[in-house]
Short mmCIF file of C-alpha atoms in Angstrom, two decimals:
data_model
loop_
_atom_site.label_atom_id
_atom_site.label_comp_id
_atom_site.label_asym_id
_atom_site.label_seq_id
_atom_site.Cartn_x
_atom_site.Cartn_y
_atom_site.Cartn_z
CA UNK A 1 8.92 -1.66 1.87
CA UNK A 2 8.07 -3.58 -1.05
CA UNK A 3 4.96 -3.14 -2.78
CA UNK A 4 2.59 -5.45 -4.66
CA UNK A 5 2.18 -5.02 -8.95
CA UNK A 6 -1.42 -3.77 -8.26
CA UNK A 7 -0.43 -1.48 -5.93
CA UNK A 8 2.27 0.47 -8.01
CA UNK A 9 0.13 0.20 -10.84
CA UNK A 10 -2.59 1.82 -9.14
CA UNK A 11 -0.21 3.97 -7.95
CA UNK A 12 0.99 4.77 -11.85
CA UNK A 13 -2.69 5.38 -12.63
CA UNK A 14 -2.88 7.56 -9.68
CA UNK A 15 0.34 9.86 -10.95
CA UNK A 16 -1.03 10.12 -14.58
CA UNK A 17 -4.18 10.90 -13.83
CA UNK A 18 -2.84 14.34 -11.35
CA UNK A 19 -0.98 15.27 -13.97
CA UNK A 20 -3.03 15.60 -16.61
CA UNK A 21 -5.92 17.27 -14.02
CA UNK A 22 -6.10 20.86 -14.15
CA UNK A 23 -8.01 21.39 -11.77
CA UNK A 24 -6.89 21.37 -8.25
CA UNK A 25 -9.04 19.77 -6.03
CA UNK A 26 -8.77 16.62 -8.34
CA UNK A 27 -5.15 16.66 -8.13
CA UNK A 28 -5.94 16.87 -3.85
CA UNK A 29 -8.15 13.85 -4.61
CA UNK A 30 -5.62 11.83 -6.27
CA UNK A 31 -3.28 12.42 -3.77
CA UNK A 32 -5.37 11.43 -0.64
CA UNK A 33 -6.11 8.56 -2.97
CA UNK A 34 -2.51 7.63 -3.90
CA UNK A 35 -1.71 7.96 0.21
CA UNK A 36 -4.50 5.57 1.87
CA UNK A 37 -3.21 3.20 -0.90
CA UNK A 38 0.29 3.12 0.45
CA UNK A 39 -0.54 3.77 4.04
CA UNK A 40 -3.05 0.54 3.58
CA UNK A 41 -0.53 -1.34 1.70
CA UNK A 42 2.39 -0.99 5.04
CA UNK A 43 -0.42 -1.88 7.44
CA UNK A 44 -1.59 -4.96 5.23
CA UNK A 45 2.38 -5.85 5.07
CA UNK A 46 2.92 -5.30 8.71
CA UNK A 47 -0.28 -7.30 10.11
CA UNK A 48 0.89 -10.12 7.77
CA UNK A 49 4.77 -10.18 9.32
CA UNK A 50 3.15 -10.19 12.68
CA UNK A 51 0.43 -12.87 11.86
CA UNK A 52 3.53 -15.33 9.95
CA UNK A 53 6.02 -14.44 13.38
CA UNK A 54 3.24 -15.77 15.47
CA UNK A 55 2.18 -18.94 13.64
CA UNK A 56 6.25 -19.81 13.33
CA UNK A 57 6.32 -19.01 17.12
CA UNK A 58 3.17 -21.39 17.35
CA UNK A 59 4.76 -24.26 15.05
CA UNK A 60 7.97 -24.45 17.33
CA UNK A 61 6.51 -24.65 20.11
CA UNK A 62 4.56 -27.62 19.18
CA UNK A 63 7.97 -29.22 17.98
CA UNK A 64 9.62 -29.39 21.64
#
């Protein structure tokens, strides 16, 4: 999967920020955080390959 620049930076954010928390229901936090960021990211990627398959499937369609 290939991620977009804000999400690794948010990512990168994410990362520095658990390791510098010592306490360790912040460093939970940031990892639930760091998660529904990625998870979102795939399910933004995959609704957006289904939605351009679709519209290419429409376009040729109205070519024959």
């Amino acid at each position: 999967m290939i991620i977009s620049n804000e999400t690794f930076e948010l990512n990168r954010k994410i990362k520095k920020n658990m390791e510098s928390s010592t306490d360790e229901v912040d460093r939970m936090l940031y990892e639930a955080a760091r998660k529904y960021i990625n998870v979102t990211e795939a399910e933004a990627q995959r609704v957006s390959k289904l939605a351009l398959e679709r519209a290419i499937k429409v376009i040729k369609q109205g070519d024959t």
